[in-house]
Coordinates of C-alpha atoms in Angstrom, one line a residue:
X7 CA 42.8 16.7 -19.9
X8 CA 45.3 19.9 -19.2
X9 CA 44.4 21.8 -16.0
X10 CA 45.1 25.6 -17.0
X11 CA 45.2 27.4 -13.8
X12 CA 45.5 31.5 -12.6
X13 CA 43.8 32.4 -15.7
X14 CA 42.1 36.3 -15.1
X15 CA 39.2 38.1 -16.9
X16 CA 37.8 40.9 -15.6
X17 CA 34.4 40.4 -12.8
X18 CA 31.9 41.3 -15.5
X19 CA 33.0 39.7 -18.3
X20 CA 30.9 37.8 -20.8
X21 CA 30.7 34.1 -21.3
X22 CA 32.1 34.0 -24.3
X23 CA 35.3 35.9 -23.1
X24 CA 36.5 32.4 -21.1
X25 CA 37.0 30.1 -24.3
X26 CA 38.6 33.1 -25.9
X27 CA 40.9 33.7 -23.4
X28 CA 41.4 29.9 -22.8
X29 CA 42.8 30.1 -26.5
X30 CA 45.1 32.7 -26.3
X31 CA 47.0 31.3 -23.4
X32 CA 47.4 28.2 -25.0
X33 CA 48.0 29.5 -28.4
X34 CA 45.6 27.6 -29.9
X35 CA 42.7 28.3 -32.5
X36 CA 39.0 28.0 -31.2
X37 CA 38.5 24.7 -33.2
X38 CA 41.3 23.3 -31.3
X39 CA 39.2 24.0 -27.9
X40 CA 37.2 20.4 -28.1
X41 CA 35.5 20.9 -24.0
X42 CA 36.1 23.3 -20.9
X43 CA 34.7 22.9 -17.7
X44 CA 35.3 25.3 -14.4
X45 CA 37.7 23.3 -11.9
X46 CA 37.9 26.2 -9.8
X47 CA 36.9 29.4 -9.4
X48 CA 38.2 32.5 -6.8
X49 CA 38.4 36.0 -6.9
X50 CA 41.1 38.7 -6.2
X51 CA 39.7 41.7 -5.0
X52 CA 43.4 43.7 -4.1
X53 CA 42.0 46.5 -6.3
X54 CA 38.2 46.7 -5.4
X55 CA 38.6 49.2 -8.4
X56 CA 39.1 45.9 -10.8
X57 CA 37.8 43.1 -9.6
X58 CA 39.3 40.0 -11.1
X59 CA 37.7 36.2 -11.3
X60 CA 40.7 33.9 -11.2
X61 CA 39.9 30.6 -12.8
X62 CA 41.5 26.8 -13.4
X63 CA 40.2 25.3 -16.1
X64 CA 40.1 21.8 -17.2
X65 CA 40.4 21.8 -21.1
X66 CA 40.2 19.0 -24.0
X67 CA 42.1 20.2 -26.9
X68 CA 43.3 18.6 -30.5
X69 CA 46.6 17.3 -30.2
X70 CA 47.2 17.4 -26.4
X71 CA 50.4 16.3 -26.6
X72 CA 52.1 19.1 -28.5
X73 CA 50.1 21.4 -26.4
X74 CA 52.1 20.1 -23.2
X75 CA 55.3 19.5 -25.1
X76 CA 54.7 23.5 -25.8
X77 CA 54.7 24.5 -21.9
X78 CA 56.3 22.0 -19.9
X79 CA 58.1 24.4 -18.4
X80 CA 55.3 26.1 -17.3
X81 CA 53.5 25.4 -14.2
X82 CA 50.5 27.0 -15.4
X83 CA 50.0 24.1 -17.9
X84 CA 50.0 20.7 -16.6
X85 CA 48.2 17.4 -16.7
X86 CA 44.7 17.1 -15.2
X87 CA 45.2 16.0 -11.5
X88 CA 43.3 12.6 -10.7
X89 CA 41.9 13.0 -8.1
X90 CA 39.7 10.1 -7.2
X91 CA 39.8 8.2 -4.4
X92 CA 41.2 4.9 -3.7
X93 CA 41.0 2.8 -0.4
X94 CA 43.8 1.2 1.0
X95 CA 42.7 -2.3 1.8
X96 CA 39.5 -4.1 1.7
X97 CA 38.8 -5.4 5.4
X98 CA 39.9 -9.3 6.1
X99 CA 37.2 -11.4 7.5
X100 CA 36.7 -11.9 10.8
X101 CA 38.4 -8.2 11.9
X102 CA 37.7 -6.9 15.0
X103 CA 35.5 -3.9 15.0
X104 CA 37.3 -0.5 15.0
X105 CA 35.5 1.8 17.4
X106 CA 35.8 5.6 16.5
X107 CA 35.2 8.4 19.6
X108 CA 33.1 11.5 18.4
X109 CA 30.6 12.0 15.2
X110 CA 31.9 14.9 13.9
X111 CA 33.9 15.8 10.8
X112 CA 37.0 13.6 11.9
X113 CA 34.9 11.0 13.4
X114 CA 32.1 11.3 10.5
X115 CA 34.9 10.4 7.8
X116 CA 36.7 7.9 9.8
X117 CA 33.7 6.2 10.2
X118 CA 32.8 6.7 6.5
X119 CA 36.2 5.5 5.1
X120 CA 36.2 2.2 7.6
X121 CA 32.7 1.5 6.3
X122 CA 34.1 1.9 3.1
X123 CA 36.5 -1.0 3.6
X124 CA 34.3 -3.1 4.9
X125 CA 35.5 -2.7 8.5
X126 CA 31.8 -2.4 10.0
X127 CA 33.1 0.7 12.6
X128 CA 30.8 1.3 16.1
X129 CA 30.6 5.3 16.2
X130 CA 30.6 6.0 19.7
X131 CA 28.8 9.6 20.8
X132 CA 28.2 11.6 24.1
X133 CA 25.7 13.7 22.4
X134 CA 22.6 13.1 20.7
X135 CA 21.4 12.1 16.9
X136 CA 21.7 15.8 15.4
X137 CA 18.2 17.2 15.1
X138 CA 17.6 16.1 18.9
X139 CA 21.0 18.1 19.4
X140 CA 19.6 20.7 17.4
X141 CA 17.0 21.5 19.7
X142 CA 18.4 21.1 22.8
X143 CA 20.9 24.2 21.3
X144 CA 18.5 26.0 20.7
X145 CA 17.1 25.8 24.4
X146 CA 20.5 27.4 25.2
X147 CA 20.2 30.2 22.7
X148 CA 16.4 30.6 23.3
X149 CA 15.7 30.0 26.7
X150 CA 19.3 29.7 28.7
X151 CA 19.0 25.9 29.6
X152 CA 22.3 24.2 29.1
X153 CA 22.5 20.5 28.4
X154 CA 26.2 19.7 29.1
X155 CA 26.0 16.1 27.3
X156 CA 24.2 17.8 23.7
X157 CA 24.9 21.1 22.6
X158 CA 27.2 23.3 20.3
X159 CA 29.9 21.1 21.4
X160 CA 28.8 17.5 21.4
X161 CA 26.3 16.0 19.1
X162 CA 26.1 14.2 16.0
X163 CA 27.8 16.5 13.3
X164 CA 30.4 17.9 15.7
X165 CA 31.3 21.9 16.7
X166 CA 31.4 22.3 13.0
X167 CA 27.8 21.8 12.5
X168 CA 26.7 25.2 14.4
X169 CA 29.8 27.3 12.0
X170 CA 29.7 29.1 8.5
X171 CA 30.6 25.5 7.4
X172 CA 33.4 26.8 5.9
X173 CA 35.5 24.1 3.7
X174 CA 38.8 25.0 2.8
X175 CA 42.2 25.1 4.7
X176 CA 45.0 25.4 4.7
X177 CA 46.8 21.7 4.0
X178 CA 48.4 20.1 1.5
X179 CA 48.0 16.6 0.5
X180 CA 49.2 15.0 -2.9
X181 CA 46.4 12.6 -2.6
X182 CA 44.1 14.9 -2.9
X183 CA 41.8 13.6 0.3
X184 CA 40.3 16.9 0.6
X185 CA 38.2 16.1 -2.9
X186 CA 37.0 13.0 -1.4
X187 CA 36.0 14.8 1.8
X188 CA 33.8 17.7 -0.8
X189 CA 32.6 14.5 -3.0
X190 CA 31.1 12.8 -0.1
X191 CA 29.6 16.0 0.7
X192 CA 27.8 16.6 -2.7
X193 CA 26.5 13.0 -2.4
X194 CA 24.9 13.8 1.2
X195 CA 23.2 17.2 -0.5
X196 CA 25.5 19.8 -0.3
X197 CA 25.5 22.6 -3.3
X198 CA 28.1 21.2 -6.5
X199 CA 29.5 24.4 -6.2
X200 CA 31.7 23.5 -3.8
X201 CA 33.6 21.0 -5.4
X202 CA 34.3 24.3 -8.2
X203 CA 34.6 27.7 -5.4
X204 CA 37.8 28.4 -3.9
X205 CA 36.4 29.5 -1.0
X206 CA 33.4 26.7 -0.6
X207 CA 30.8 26.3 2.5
X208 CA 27.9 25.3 3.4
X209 CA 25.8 26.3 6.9
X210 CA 24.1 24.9 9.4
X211 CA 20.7 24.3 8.4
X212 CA 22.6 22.2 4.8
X213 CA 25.0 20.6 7.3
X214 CA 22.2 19.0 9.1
X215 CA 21.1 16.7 6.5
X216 CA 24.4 15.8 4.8
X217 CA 25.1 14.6 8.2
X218 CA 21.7 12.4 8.6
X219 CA 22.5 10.8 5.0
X220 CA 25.9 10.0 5.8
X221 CA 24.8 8.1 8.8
X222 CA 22.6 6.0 6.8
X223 CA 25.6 5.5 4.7
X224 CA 27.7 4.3 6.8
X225 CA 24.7 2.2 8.7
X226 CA 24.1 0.5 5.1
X227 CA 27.5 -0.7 5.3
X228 CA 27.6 -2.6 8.1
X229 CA 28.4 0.8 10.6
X230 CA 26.6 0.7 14.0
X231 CA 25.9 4.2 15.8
X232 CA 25.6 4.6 19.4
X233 CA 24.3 8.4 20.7
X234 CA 24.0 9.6 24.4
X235 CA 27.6 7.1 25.0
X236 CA 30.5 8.9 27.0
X237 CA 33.3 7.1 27.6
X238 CA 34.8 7.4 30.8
X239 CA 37.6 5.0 30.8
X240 CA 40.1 2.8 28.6
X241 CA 41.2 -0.4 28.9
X242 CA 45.0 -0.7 28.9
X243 CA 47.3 -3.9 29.0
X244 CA 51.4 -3.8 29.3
X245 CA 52.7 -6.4 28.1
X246 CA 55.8 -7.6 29.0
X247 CA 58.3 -5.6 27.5
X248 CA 55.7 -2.5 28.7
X249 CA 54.6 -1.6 25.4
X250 CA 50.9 0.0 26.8
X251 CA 48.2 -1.4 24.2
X252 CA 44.1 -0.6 24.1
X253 CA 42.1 -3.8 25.5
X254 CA 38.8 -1.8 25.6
X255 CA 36.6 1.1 26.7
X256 CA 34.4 1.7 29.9
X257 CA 31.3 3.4 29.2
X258 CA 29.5 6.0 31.5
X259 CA 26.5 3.7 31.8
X260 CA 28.7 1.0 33.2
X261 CA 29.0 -1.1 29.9
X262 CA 32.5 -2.3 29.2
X263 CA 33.3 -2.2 25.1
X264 CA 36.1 -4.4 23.8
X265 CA 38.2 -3.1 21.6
X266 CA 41.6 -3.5 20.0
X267 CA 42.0 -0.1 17.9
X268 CA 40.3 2.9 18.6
X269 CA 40.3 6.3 16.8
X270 CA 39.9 9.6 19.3
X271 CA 38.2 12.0 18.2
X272 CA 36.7 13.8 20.2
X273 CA 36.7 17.7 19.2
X274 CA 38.2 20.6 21.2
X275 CA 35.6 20.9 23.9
X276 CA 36.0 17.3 25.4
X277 CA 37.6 18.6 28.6
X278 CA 36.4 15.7 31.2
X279 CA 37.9 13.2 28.8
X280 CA 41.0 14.9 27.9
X281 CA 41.7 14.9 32.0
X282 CA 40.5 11.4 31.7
X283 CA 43.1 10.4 29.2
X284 CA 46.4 12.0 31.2
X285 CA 45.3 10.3 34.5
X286 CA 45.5 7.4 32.3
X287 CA 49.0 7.6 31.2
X288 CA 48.1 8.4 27.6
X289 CA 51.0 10.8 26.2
X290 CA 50.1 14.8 26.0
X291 CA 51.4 18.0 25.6
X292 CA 50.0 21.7 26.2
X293 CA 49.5 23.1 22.5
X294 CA 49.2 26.6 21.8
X295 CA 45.3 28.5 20.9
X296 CA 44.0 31.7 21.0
X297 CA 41.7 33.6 23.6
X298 CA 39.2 36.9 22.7
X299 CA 36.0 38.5 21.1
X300 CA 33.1 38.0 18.7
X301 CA 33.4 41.4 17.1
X302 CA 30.4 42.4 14.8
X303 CA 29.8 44.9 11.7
X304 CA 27.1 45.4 9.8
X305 CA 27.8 43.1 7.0
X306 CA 27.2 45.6 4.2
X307 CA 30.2 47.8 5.3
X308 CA 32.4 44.9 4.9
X309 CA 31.3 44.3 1.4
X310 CA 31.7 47.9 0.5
X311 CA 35.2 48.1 2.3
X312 CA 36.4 44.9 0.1
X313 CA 34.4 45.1 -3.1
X314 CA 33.6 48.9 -3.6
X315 CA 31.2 49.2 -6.3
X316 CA 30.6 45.5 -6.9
X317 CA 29.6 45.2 -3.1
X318 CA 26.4 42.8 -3.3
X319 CA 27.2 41.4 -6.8
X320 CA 26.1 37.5 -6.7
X321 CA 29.1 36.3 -7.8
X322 CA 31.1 37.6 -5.4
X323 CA 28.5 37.2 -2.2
X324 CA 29.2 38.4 1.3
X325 CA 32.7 39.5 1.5
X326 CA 34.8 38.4 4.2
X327 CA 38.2 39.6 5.9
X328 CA 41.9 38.0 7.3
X329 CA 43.6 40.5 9.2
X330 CA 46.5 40.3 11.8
X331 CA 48.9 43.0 13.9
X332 CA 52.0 41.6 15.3
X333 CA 52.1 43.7 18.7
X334 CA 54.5 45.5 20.5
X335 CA 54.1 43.5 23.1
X336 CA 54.9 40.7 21.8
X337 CA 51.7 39.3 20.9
X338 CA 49.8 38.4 17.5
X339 CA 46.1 40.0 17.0
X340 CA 44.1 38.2 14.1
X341 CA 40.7 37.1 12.7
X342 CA 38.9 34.0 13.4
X343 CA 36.7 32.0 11.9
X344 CA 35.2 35.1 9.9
X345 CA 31.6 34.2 9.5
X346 CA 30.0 36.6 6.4
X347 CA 26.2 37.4 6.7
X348 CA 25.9 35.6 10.5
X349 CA 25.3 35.4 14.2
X350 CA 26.8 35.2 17.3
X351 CA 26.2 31.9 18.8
X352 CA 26.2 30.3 22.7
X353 CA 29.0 27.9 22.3
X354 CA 29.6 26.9 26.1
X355 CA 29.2 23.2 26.6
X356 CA 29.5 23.3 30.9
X357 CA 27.6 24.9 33.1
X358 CA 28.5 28.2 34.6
X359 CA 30.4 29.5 32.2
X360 CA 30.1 31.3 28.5
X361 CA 31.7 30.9 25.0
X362 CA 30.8 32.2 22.2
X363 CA 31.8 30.9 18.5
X364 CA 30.3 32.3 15.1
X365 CA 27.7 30.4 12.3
X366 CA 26.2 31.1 9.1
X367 CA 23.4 29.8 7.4
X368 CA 24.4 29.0 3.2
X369 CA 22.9 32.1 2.4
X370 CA 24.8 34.2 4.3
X371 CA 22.6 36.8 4.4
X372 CA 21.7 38.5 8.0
X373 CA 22.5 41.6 8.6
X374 CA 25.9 41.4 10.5
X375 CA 29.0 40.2 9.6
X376 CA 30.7 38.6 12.9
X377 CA 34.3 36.7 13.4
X378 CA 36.8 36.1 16.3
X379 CA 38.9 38.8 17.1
X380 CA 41.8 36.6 19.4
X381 CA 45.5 36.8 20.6
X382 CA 47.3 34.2 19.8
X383 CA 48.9 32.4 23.1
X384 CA 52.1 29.8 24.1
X385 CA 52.4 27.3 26.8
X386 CA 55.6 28.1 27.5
X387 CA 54.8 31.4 28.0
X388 CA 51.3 31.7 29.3
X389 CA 51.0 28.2 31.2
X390 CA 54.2 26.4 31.7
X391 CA 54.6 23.1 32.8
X392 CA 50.6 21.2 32.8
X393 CA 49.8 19.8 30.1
X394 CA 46.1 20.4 30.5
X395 CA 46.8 24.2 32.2
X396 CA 45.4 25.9 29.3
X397 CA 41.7 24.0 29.8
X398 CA 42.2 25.5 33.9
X399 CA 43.1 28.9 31.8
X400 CA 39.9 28.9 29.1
X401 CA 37.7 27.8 32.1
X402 CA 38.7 30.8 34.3
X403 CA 37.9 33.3 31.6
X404 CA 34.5 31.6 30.8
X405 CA 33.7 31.8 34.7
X406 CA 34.4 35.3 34.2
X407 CA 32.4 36.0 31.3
X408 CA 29.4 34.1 32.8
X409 CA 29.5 36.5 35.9
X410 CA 29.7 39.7 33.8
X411 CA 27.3 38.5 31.8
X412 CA 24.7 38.4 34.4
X413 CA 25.1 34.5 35.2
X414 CA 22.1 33.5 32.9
X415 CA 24.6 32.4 29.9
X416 CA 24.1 36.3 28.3
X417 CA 27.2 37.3 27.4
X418 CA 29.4 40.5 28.5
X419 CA 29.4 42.7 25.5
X420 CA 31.3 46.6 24.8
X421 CA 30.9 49.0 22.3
X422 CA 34.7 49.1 20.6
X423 CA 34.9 52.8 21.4
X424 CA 34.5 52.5 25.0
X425 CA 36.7 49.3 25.1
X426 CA 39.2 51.3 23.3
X427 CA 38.2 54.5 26.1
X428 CA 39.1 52.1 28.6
X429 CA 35.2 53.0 30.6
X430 CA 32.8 50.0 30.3
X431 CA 29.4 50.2 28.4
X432 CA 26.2 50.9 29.7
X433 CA 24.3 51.0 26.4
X434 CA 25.1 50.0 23.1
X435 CA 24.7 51.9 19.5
X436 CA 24.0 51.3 16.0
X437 CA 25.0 47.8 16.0
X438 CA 22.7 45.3 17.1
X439 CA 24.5 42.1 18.7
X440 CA 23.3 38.8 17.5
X441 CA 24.1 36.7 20.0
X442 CA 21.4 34.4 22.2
X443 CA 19.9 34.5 24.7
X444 CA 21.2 38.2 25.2
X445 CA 24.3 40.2 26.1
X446 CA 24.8 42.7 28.9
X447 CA 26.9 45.6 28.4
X448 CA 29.7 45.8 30.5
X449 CA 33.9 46.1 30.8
X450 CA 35.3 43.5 28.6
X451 CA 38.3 43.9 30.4
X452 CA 37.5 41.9 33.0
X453 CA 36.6 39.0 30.9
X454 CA 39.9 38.7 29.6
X455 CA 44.1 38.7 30.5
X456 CA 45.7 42.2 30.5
X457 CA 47.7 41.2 27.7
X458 CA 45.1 40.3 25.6
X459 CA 43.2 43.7 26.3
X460 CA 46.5 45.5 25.3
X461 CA 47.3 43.6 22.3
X462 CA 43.4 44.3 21.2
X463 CA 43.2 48.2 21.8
X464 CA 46.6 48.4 20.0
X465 CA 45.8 46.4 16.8
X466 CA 41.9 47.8 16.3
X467 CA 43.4 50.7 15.2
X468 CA 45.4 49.1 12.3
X469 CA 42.8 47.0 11.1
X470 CA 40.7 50.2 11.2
X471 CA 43.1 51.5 8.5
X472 CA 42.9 48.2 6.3
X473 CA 38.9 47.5 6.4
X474 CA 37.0 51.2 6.8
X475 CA 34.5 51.0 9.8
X476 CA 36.0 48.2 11.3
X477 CA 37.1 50.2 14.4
X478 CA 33.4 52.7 14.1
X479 CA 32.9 53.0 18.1
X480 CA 29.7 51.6 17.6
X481 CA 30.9 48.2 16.5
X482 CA 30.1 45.7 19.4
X483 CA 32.3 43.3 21.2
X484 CA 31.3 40.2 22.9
X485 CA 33.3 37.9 25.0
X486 CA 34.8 35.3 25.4
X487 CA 36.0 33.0 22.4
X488 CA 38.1 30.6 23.9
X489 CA 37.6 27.5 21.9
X490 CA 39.5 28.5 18.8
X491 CA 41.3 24.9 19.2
X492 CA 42.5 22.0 21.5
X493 CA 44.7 23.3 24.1
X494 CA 45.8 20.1 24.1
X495 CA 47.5 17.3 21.5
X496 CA 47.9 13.9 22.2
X497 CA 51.0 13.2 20.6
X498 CA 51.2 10.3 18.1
X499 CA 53.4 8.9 15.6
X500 CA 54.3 8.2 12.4
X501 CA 51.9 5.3 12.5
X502 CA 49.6 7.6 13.7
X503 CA 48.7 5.6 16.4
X504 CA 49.5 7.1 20.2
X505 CA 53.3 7.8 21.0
X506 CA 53.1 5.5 24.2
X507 CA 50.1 3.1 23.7
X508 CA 49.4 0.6 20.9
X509 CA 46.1 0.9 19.3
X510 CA 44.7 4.2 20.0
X511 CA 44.4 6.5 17.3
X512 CA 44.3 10.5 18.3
X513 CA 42.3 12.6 15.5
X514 CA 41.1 15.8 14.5
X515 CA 40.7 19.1 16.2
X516 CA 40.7 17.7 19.9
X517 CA 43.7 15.5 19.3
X518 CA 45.5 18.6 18.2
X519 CA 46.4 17.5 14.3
X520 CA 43.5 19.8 12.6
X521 CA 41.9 23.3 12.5
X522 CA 38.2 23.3 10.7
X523 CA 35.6 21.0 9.1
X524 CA 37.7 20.3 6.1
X525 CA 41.4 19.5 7.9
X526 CA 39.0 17.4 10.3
X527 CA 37.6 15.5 7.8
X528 CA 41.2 14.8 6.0
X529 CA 42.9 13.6 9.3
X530 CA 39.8 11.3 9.7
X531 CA 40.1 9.5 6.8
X532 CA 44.1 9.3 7.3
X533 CA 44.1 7.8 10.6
X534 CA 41.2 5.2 9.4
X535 CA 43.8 4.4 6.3
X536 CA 46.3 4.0 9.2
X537 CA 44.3 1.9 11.4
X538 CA 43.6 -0.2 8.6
X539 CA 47.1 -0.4 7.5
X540 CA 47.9 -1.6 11.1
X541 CA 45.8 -4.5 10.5
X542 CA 47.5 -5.8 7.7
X543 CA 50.6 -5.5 9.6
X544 CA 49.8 -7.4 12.6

């Protein structure tokens, strides 16, 4: 098949319109067109005015050959991509079991791609099966009872299972790991569309049972799951020659777990272990992240800002923003995690203090549109010389929100105008805040470093300009997001095993090597590939 890609037509055109216009690029008659089918399909809305659907389209065609002899200069005209998936080894008998730390989208695929080989993985989790994590959330968000062990943060499913479920990023792999990662998906439940939308996702209430069926998956293949398991120790040897290797893994209830090759994965929120890991010796570094707002609109004047006329057409759904302001202070103001048609959620996973992170449900359809609004920060610049000082920086700004919040796990929340006045809010306006159990209006500034506030009131301003209503004084801000991504990375090598110890495996968000569900997901099934691999080589 050829793989015809940036082809345009205009938002409302008709069906037949696609074949045509599939001709005409390639310069071929319609009885030369033998089959189509939709790779991919995204949409460029620059000139709200006309809206254009951007397609890649697979084709069959008479004579392929001459076709592709006709534009091989032309990266617009290539050979179908394959795209299928291929494991790396099958798993020799009588392999010690790899253990993988953390269930969610790293750990989830790990665990998945091991299975896959044959490799039998033990899934180790602090938090509970998901729909037991699922409602001890919602006691957060409904009734202000924290369980620190199952929540937003830990559970089967991971952070990303409370999200917009967003999957696409950023990376770029030949292999193509990122269609095995949305293949999987479909298989578990999720909507065929997103193996064909540029911009796929999925929500939380769909996420919930992919994740249930991939467990059973991986549990038909010889996988073994064990929930409510912290682990509060590893097991290291030096031999002598002091390479450092894994030996095993000492478990909060006392158990001891052997193991030879481990992959850590953890997520972003796994503070207690990440301390855990440096008093160990393990190698890591202070990694930059971000620290702000949830800022909310009402979602139908961000579709009318980006789409104009076509605002609520199906094809296009909720619209959603990327902004950013390069300050003159130095400092970069951008969007996060933009979550079309959602809420606000309680995404604190220790007691005593207050984060909040964004979801959507697949239908993206409440009434407010809600992302991060952050400032990007350095190590070297805002907390030199720990390598764990940014979790001592994220929990000081939590503490702080918690107490302006009203120390019930409400959050501290400011109309825009008055946070851009400088005076703190006593009431709100025309936008209702989303988030549970409650905010209390207040001085945001408070809740967050002078340079952050600064950088903000500069840059709402500009993206005021870009998106109309996004700086309306009634918009309402609520603090703090400070769990953008690890402030820490646990450095590894090209073996993707640990820089100083043999064995251990760092992945995902928490090991500091992704950014999202999707990124997750591929670094999971990389570093079980590389675990593998190490196998063979021993």
């Amino acid at each position: 098949m050829i793989r015809l890609t940036e082809l345009k037509l205009p938002l409302h055109h008709a069906d037949e319109a696609l074949p045509a216009a599939i001709c005409k690029r390639l310069r071929i008659g319609p009885r030369d067109l033998v089959r189509h089918v939709v790779a991919r399909r995204a949409h460029d809305a620059r000139d709200k005015a006309n809206i254009e659907l951007v397609y890649s389209i697979d084709v069959n065609v008479r004579n392929e050959a001459a076709v592709l002899a006709r534009f091989r200069k032309d990266r617009q005209v290539q050979l179908t991509p394959n795209t299928s998936y291929r494991p790396v080894m099958k798993a020799p008998v009588g392999t010690m079991r790899p253990v993988v730390i953390g269930a969610g989208p790293c750990g989830l695929f790990a665990g998945l791609i091991l299975a896959q080989m044959g490799f039998r993985p033990i899934i180790l989790d602090r938090g509970k099966v998901v729909r037991e994590r699922t409602k001890d959330t919602w006691g957060l968000w409904r009734r202000g009872v924290l369980d620190p062990e199952s929540n937003v943060q830990f559970g089967e499913g991971g952070a990303g299972t409370f999200s917009d479920g967003k999957l696409y990023s950023r990376i770029k792999d030949d292999r193509h790991l990122d269609r095995k990662v949305l293949t999987e998906f479909v298989k578990a439940g999720a909507p065929p569309e997103i193996l064909t939308e540029a911009h796929p996702h999925i929500g939380t209430f769909r996420l919930v049972k992919m994740v249930e069926t991939m467990r059973e998956t991986i549990e038909a293949l010889g996988g073994e799951y064990r929930f409510s398991t912290r682990v509060d120790g590893v097991d290291v040897a030096t031999d002598t020659t002091g390479e450092r290797r894994i030996r095993g893994l000492h478990l909060h209830d006392g158990g001891y777990l052997e193991a030879e090759r481990v992959v850590l994965a953890v997520g972003h929120s796994a503070r207690d272990t990440f301390a855990m890991l440096h008093e160990a010796g393990f190698h890591v570094e202070a990694k930059p992240f971000s620290i702000g707002v949830r800022i909310e609109h009402p979602q139908g004047w961000i579709d009318r800002s980006r789409f104009g006329a076509d605002a609520g057409n199906p094809i296009l759904g909720a619209a959603e923003y990327h902004i950013s302001h390069h300050c003159s202070n130095g400092r970069t103001v951008y969007s996060f995690c933009m979550c079309p048609g959602g809420t606000v959620v309680a995404a604190t996973s220790e007691a005593g203090r207050v984060a909040t992170n964004g979801m959507s449900q697949y239908s993206r359809n409440e009434r407010n549109a809600n992302s991060g609004l952050v400032v990007a920060i350095d190590p070297a610049r805002d907390y030199p010389g720990d390598p764990l000082a940014g979790l001592a920086l994220q929990r000081h700004w939590e503490e702080r929100a918690y107490v302006a919040g009203g120390s019930t796990y409400a959050a501290p929340a400011q109309r825009l105008g008055d946070f851009l006045a400088g005076r703190p809010s006593t009431t709100l306006g025309t936008v209702v805040p989303s988030y549970q159990p409650g905010v209390r209006p207040t001085d945001l500034a408070a809740c967050l470093p002078d340079f952050a506030v600064a950088a903000m009131r500069e840059a709402l301003p500009v993206f005021g300009r870009q998106i109309e209503g996004y700086d309306h004084p009634d918009v309402v801000m609520t603090g703090v997001e400070t769990r953008t991504s690890s402030p820490v990375r646990f450095t590894r090598g090209d073996d993707l095993q640990s820089l100083n110890t043999a064995g251990l495996f760092p992945a995902g968000e928490g090991a500091g090597y992704a950014g999202g569900i999707l990124s997750a997901a591929v670094d999971g099934i990389r570093v079980a590939e590389a675990l593998a691999l190490s196998i063979a080589a021993a």
